[in-house]
Short mmCIF file of C-alpha atoms in Angstrom, two decimals:
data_model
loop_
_atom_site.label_atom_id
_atom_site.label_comp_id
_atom_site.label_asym_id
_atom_site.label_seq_id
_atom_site.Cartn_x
_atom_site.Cartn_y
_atom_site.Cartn_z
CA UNK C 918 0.00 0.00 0.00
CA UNK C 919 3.08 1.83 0.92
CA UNK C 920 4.34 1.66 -2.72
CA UNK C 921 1.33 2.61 -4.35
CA UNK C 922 0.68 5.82 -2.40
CA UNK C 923 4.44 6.85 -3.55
CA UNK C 924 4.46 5.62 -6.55
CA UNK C 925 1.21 7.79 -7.12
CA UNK C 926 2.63 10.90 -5.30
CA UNK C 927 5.70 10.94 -8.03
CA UNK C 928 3.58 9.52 -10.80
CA UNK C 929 1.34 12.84 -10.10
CA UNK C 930 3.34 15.29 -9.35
CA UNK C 931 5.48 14.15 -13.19
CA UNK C 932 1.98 14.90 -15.00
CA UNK C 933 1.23 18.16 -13.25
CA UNK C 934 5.00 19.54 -13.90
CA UNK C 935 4.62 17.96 -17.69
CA UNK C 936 1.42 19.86 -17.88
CA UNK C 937 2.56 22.68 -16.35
CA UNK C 938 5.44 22.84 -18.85
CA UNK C 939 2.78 22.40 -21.66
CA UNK C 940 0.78 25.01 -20.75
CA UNK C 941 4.15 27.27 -20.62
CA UNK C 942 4.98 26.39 -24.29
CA UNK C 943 1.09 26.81 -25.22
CA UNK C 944 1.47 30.56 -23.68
CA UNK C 945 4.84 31.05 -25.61
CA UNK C 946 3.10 30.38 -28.39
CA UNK C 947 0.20 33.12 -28.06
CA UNK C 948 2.67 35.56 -26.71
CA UNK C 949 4.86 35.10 -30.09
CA UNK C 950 1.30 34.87 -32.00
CA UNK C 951 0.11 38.48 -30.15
CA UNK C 952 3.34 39.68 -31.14
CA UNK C 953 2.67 39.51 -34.46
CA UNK C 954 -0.51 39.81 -34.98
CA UNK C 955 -2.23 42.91 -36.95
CA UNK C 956 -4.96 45.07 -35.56
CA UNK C 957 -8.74 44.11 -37.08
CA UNK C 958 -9.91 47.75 -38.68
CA UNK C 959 -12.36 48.68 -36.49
CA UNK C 960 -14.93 52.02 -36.06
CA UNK C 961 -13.65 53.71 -32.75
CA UNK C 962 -16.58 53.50 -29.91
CA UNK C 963 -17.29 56.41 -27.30
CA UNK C 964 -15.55 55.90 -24.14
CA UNK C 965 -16.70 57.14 -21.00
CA UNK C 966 -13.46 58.20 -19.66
CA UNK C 967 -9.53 57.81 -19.67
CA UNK C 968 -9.34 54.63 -18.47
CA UNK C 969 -5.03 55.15 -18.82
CA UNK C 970 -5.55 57.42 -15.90
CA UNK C 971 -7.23 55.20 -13.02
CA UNK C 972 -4.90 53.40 -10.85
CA UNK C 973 -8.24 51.44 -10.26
CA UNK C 974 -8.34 48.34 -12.53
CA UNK C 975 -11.35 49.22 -15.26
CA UNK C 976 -13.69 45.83 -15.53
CA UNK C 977 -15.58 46.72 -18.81
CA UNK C 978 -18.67 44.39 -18.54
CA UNK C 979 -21.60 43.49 -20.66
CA UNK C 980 -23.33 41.21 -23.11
CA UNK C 981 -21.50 39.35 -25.62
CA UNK C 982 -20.55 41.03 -29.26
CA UNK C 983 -21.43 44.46 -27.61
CA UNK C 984 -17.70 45.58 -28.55
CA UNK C 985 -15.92 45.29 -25.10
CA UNK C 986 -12.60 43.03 -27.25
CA UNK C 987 -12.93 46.09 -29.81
CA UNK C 988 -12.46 48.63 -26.95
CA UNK C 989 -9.32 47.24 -26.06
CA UNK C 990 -8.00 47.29 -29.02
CA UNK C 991 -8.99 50.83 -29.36
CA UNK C 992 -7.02 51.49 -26.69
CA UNK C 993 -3.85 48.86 -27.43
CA UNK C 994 -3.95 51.07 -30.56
CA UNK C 995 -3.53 54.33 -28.95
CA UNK C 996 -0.89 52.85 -26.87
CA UNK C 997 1.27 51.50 -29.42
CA UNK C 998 1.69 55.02 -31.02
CA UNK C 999 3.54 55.79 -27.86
CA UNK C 1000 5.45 52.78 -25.86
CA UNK C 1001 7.01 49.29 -27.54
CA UNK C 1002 4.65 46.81 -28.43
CA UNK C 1003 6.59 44.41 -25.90
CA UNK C 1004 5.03 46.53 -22.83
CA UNK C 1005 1.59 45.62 -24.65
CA UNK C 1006 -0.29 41.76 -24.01
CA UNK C 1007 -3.88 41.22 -24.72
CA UNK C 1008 -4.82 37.32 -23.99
CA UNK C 1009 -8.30 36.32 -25.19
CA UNK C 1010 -9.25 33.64 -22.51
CA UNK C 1011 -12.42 32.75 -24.87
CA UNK C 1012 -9.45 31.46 -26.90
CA UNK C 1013 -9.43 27.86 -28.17
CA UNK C 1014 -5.72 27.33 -28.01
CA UNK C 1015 -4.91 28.20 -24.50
CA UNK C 1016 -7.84 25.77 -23.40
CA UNK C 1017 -8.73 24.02 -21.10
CA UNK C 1018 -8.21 26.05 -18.39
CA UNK C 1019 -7.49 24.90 -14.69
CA UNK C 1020 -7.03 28.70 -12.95
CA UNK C 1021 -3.14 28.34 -12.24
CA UNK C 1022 -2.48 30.51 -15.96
CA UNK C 1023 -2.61 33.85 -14.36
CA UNK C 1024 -0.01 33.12 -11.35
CA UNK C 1025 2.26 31.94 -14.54
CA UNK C 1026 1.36 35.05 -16.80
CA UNK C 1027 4.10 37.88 -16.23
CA UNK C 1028 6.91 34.98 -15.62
CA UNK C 1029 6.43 33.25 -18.97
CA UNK C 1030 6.02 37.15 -20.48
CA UNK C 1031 8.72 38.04 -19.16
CA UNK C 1032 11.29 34.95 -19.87
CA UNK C 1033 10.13 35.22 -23.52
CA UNK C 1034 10.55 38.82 -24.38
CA UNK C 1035 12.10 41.96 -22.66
CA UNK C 1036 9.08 44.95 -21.87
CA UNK C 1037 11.47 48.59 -22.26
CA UNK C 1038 11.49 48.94 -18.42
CA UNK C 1039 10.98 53.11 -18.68
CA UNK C 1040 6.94 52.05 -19.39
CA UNK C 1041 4.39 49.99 -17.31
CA UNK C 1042 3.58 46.94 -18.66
CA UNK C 1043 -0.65 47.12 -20.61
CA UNK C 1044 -2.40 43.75 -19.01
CA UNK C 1045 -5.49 43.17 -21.09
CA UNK C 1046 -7.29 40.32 -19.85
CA UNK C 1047 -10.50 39.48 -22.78
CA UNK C 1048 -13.14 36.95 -20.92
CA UNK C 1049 -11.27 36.67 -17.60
CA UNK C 1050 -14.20 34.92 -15.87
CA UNK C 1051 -13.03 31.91 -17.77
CA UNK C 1052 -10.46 31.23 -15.51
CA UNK C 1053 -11.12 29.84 -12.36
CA UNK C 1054 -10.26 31.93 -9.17
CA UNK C 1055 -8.95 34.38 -11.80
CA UNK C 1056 -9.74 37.32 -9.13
CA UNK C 1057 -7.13 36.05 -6.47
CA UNK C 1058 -4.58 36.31 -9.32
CA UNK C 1059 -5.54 39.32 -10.62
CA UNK C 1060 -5.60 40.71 -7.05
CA UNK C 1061 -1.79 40.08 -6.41
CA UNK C 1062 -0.80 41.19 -9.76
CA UNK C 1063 -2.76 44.48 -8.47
CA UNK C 1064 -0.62 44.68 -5.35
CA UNK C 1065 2.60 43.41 -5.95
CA UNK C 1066 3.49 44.57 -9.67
CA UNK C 1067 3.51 48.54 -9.18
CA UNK C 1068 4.54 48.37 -13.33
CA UNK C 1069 1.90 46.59 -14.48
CA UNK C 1070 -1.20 48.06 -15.49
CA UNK C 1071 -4.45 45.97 -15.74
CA UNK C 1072 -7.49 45.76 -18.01
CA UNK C 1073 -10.73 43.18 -17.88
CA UNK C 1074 -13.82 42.10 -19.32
CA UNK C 1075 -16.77 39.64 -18.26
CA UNK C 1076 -19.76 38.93 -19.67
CA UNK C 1077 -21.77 37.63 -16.68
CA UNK C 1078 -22.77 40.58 -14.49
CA UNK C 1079 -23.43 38.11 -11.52
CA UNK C 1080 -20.38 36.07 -11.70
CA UNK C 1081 -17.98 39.45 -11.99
CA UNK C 1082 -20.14 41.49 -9.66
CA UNK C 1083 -19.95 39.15 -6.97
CA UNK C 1084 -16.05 38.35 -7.52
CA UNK C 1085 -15.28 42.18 -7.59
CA UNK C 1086 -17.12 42.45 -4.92
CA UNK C 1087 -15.33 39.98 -2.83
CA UNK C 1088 -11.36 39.65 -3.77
CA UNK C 1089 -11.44 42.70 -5.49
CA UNK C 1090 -13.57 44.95 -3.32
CA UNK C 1091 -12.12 48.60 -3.48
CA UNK C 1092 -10.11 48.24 -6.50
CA UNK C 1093 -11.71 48.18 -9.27
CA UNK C 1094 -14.13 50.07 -11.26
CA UNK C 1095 -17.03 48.72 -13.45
CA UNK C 1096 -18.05 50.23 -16.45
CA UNK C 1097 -20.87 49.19 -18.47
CA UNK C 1098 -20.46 48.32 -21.89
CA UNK C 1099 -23.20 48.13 -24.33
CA UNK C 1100 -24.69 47.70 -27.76
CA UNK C 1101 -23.95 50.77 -29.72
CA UNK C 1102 -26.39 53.79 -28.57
CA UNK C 1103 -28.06 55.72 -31.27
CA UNK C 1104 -25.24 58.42 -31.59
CA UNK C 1105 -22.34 55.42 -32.24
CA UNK C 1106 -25.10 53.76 -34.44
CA UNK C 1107 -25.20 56.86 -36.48
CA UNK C 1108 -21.34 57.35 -36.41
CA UNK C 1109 -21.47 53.68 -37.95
CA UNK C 1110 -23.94 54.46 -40.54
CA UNK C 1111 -21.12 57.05 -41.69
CA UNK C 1112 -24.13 59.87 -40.76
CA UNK C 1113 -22.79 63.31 -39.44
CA UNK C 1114 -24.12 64.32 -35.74
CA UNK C 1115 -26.94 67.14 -36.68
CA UNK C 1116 -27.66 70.65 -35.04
CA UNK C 1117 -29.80 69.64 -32.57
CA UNK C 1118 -30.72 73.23 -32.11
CA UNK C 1119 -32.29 73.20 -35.73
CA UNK C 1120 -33.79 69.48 -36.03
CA UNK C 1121 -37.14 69.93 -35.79
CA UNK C 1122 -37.35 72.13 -39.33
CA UNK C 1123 -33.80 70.73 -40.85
CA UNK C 1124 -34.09 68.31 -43.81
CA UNK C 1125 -31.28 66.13 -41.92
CA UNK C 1126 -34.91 64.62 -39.90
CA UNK C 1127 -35.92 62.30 -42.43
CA UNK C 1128 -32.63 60.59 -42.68
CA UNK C 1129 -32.48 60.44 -38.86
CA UNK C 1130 -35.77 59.03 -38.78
CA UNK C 1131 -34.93 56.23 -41.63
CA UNK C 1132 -32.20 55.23 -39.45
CA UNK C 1133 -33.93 55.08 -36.16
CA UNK C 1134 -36.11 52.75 -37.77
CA UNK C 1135 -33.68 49.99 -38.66
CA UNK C 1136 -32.49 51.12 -34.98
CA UNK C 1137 -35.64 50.18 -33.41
CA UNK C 1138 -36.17 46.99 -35.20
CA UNK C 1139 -32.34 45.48 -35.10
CA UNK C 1140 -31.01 47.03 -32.54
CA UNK C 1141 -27.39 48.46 -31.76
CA UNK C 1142 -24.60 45.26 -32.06
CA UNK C 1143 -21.92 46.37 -34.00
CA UNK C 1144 -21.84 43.19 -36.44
CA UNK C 1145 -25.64 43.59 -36.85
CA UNK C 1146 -25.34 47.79 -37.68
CA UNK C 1147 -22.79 46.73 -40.22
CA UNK C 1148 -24.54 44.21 -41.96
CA UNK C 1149 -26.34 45.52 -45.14
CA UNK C 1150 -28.93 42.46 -45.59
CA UNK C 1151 -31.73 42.16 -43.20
CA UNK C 1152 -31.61 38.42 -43.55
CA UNK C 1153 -28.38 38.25 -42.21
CA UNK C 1154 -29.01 40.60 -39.83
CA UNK C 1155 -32.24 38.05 -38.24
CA UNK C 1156 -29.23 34.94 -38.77
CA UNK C 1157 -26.23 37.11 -36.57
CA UNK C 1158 -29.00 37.85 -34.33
CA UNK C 1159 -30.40 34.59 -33.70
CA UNK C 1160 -26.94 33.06 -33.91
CA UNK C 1161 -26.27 35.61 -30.55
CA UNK C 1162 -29.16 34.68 -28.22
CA UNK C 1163 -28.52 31.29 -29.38
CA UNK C 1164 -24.59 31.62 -27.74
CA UNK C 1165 -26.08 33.53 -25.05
CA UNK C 1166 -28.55 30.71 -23.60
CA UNK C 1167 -26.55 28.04 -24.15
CA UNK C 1168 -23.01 28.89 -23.02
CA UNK C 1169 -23.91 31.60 -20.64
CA UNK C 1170 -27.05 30.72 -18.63
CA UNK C 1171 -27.50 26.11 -19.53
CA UNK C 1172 -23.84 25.55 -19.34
CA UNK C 1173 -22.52 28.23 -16.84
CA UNK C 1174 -25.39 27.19 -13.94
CA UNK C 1175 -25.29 23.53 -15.16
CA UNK C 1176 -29.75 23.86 -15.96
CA UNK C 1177 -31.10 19.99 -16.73
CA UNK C 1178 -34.30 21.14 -18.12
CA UNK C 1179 -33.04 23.05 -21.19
CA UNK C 1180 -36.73 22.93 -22.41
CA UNK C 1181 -38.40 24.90 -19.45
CA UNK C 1182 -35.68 27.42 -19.46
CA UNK C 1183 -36.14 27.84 -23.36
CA UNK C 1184 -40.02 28.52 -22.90
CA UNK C 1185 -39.29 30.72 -19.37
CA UNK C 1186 -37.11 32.75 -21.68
CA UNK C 1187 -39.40 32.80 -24.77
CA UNK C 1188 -42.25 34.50 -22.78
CA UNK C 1189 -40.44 37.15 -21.05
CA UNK C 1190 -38.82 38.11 -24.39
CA UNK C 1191 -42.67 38.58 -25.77
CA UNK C 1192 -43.37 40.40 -22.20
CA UNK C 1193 -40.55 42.54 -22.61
CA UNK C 1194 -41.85 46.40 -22.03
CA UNK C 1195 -44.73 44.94 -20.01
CA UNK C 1196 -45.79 43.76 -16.34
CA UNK C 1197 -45.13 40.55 -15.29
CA UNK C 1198 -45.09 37.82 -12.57
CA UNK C 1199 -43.34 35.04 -11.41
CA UNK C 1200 -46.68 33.63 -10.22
CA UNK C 1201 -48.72 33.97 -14.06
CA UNK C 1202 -45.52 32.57 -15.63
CA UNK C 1203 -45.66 29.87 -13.59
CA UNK C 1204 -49.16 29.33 -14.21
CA UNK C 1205 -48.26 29.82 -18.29
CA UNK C 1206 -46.18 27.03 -18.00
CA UNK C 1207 -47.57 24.81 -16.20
CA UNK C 1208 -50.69 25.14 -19.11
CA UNK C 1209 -47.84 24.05 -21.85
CA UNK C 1210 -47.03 20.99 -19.37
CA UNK C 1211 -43.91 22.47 -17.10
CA UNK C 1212 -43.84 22.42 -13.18
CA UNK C 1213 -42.04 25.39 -12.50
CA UNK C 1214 -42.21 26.87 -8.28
CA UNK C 1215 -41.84 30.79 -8.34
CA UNK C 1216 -39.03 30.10 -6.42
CA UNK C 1217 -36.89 28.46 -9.47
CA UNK C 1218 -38.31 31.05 -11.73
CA UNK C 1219 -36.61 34.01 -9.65
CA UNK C 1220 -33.52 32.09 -9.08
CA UNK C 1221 -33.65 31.66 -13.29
CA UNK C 1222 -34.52 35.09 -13.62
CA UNK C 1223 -31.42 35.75 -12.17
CA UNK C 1224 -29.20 33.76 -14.42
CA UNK C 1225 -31.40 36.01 -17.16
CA UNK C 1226 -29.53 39.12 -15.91
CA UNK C 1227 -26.42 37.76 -15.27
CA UNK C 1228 -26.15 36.78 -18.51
CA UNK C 1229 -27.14 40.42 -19.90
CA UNK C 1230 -29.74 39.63 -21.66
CA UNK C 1231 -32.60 41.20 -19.42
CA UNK C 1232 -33.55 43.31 -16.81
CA UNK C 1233 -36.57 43.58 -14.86
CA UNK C 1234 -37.29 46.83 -13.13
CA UNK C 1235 -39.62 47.38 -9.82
CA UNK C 1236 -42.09 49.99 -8.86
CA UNK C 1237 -41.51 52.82 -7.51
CA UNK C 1238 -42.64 52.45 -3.92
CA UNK C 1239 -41.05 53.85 -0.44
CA UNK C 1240 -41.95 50.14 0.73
CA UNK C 1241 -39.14 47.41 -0.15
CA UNK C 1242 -42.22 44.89 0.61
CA UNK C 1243 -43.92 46.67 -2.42
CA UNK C 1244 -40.97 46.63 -4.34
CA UNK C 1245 -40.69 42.60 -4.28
CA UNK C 1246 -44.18 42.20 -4.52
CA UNK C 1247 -45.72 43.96 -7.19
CA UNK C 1248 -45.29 42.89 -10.95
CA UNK C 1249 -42.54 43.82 -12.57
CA UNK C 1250 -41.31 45.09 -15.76
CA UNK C 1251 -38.93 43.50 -18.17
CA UNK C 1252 -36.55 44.51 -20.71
CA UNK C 1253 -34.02 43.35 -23.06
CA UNK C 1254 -30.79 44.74 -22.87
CA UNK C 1255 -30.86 45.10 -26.79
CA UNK C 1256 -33.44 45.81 -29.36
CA UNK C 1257 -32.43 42.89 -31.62
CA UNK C 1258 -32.65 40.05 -29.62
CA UNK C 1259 -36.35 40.66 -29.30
CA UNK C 1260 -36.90 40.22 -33.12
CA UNK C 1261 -34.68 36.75 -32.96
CA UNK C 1262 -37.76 35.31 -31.32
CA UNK C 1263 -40.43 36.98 -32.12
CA UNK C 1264 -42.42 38.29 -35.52
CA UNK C 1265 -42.91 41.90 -35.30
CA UNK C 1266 -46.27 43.56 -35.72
CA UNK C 1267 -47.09 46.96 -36.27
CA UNK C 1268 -48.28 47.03 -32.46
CA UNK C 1269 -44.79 46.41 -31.21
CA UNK C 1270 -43.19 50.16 -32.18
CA UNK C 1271 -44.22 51.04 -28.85
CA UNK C 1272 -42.87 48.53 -26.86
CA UNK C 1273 -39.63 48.83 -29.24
CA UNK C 1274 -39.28 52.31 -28.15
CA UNK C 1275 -40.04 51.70 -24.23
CA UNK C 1276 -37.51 48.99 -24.30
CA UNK C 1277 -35.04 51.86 -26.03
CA UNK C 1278 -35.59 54.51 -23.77
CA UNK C 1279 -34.87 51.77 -21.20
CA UNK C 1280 -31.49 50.87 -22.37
CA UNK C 1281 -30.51 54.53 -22.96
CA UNK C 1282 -31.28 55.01 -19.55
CA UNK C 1283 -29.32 52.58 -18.22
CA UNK C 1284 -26.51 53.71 -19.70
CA UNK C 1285 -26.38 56.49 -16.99
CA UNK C 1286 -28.40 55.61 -14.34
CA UNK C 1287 -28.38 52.05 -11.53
CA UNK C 1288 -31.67 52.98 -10.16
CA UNK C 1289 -35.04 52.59 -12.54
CA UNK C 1290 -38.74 52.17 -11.61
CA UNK C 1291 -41.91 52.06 -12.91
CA UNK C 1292 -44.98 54.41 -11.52
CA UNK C 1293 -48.43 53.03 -11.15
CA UNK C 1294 -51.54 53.98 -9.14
CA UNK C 1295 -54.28 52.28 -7.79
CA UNK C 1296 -56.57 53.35 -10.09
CA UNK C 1297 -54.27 52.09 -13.24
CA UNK C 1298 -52.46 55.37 -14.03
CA UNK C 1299 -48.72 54.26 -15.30
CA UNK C 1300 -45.78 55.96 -15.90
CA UNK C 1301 -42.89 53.88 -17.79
CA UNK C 1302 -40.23 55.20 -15.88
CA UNK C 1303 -39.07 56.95 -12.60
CA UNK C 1304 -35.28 58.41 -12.36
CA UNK C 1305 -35.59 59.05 -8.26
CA UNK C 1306 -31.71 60.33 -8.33
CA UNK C 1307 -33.47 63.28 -10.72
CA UNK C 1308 -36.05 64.73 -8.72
CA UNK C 1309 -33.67 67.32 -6.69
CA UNK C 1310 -31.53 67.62 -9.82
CA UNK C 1311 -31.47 70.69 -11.68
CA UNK C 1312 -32.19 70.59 -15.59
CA UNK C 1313 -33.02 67.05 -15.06
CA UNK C 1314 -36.08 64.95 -15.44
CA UNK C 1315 -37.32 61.91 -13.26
CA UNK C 1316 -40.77 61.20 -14.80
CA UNK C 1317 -40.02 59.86 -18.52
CA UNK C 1318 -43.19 58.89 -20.93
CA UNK C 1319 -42.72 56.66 -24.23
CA UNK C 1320 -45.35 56.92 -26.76
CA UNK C 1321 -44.80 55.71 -30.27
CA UNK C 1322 -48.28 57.57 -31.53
CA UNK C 1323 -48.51 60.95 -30.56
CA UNK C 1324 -51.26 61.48 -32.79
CA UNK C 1325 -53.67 59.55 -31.31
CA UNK C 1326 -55.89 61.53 -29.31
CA UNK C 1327 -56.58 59.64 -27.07
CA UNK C 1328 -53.30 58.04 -26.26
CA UNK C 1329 -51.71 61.08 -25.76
CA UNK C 1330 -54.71 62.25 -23.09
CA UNK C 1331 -54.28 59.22 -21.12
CA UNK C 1332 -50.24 59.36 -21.37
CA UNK C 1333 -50.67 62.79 -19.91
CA UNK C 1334 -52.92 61.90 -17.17
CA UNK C 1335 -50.84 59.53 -16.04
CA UNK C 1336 -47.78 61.95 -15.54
CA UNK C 1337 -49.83 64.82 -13.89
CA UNK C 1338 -50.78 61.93 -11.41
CA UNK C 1339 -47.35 60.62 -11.06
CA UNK C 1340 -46.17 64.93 -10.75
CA UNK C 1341 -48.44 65.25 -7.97
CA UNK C 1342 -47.93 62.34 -6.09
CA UNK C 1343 -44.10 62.99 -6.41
CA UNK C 1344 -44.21 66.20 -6.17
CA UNK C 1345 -42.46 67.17 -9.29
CA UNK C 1346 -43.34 70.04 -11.71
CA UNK C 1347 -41.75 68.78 -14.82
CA UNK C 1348 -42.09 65.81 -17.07
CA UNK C 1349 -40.85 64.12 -20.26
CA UNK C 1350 -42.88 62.18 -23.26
CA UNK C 1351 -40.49 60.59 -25.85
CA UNK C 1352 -42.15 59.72 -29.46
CA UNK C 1353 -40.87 58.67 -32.64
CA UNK C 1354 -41.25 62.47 -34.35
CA UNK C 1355 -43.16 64.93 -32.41
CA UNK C 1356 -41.63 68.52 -30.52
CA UNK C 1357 -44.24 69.85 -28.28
CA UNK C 1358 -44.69 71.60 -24.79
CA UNK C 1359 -47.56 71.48 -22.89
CA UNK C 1360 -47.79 73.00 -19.01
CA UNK C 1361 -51.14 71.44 -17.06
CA UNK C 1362 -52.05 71.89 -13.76
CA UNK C 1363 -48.93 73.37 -12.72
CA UNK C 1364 -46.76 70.51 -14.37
CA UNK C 1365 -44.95 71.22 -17.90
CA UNK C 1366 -44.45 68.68 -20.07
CA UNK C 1367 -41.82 68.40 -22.68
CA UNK C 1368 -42.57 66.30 -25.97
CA UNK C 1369 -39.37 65.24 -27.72
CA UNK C 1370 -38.57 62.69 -30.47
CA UNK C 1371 -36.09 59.81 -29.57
CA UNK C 1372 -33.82 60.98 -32.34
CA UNK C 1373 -33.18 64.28 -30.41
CA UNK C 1374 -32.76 62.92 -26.93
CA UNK C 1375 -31.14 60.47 -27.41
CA UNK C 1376 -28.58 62.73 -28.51
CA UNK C 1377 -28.31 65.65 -26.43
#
């Protein structure tokens, strides 16, 4: 017995130093390949700030093919127009040739860099680390890189809110800094569409509109990933799209949380996608799908709900209540974190331009803003969205209104109603309705509303 435990000791700790050794020569490799390797051309995105200057480690996070890879190398390209490419490495962990991947590759990184090639020691050394939540315990590494390599300056992405969140806030509490990443908004969009930025001072008369308001329609429907703006055909626009929520699902919410019953997660998913822009509940969906033969307890519906948003391709959004009791029990509202991914699963109708532009307005808003709620009173007056942090805030508005058809009469009376409600309850004295092409003003009962199209504010 004696013999066998020993012989296993040695025979194990050969295989881990062979693999070990393997692993050096596979990162060799992809250090000589990075080395090398050209630039894709690429249309430069908006960043929110220098992210050079923050002694903070920037975590860019969001959903998948939003352009968080092209980011860095928007910024590796700045760089290498000042310091030696050698001070440079980006490492795609999503990569098939450094897999599999057992969580000791980031404690190896800098040594291997540094035996193969020579970084000009008068510049830090640029860390980009593409995917990092691929590696396992990849925040303990990245932690004492943080604190014990003053030279080294370092640069991540995830895309699974949960799954980073949770890790930065853990190992990496206090230094780092999140910053959202998402589908282009409607001013990159435009940039993409090679369409000059108009005086917004003059839209409302300028013959620039129309164009603006061809665009935003192919905006609405398809939405703001790069690949998709760039695609010419609408077919392969529907294919790219499908293709992502397809990726998303499967690698990102069945395979990441290890779901058995791919079947009730695919229907669970299918109906808040249809829902999105509305009010729903964890009780009717159970109740939905239970009537297509699933047994689904509200419980495992909110833990999946969670997955959902982890995986960015969701967010639900509570009412607006003083009462956290409300807050978790009242329906909530759900949107998708991009226009397109609602047209990979559904067939749009005419009737859906409103809910298209809600679920717009939405993501603009989050953009710029953690908290969002819904108003509603107990007589059934709704407002789509509350931005509490803008009450006290001048020149800024915390009751926002989305109406497609301003026309209609009697849509726009009831849209109103709703936000002199909502004014007086909150005590606010100005409002916001967004449409697809209408300027307006209107003051009632002490509360003045502003009327803008979504081509205009989403660009001021």
């Amino acid at each position: 017995i004696l013999f066998f435990i020993k012989y296993g000791i040695i025979l194990k700790s050969y295989f881990v130093k062979n693999d070990m050794g393997y692993f050096m020569e596979k990162l060799r490799f992809y250090f000589q390949w990075w080395q090398e390797y050209e630039l894709p051309k690429f249309i430069n995105r908006t960043l929110p700030l220098n992210l050079f200057d923050l002694r903070l480690i920037p975590a860019l996070i969001g959903p998948r093919r939003s352009g968080k890879s092209t980011i860095f190398f928007q910024m590796i390209k700045e760089l290498m127009a000042k310091i030696p490419r050698q001070n440079i490495l980006y490492i795609n962990f999503e990569d098939d040739r450094l897999l599999p991947l057992d969580g000791s590759e980031l404690s190896q990184l800098l040594d291997i860099y540094r035996q193969s090639y020579q970084p000009n020691k008068n510049h830090k050394i640029y860390l980009f680390l593409d995917e990092v939540q691929n590696v396992p315990r990849w925040e303990h590494a990245v932690r004492r890189i943080y604190e014990t390599e003053a030279s080294v300056q370092i640069f991540i992405t995830g895309s699974n809110s949960k799954m980073l969140g949770s890790d930065l806030a853990t190992a990496l509490r206090g230094r780092t800094l999140s910053i959202k990443i998402f589908p282009l908004d409607f001013k990159e969009f435009l940039t993409f569409k090679s369409t000059s930025l108009p005086d917004l001072s003059k839209l409302e008369y300028s013959p620039q509109r129309n164009e603006l308001l061809f665009l935003f329609d192919e905006y609405l429907s398809f939405g703001g990933f790069p690949e998709v703006v760039l695609s010419n055909d609408n077919d392969i626009k529907e294919l790219i799209l499908k293709e992502y929520i397809h990726t998303i699902f499967f690698a990102d919410i069945i395979q990441r949380y290890g779901i058995r019953n791919v079947k009730l997660m695919d229907s669970y998913l299918k109906i808040l996608i249809r829902q999105m822009a509305s009010l729903f509940s964890f009780g009717k969906i159970s109740s939905s799908l239970k009537s297509i033969g699933f047994k689904a307890a509200k419980s495992t519906l909110v833990e999946y709900f969670g997955f959902i948003e982890s995986a960015f391709l969701g967010k639900g959004i509570p009412i607006y209540s003083y009462s956290i009791k409300d807050q978790m029990q009242y329906p909530r509202k759900f949107y998708l974190l991009d226009n397109g991914l609602y047209r990979a699963v559904s067939f749009l109708k005419s009737e859906d331009r409103g809910r298209l532009l809600e679920n717009l307005v939405f993501v603009h808003l989050l953009r710029k803003y953690e908290d969002i709620y819904y108003w509603k009173s107990t007589n059934g007056f709704e407002v789509d969205f509350v931005i509490p942090e803008n009450f006290s805030a001048k020149e800024k508005i915390g009751l926002i209104q989305v109406c497609f058809d301003f026309e209609n009469e009697t849509v726009k009376k009831r849209e109103i109603r709703s936000l002199v409600r909502a004014a007086k309850e909150l005590k606010q004295t100005e409002a916001l309705i967004i449409t697809r092409n209408n300027w307006e003003t209107i003051t009632l009962d002490n509360l003045k509303i502003h009327v803008l199209p979504f081509i205009q504010w989403a660009l001021e």
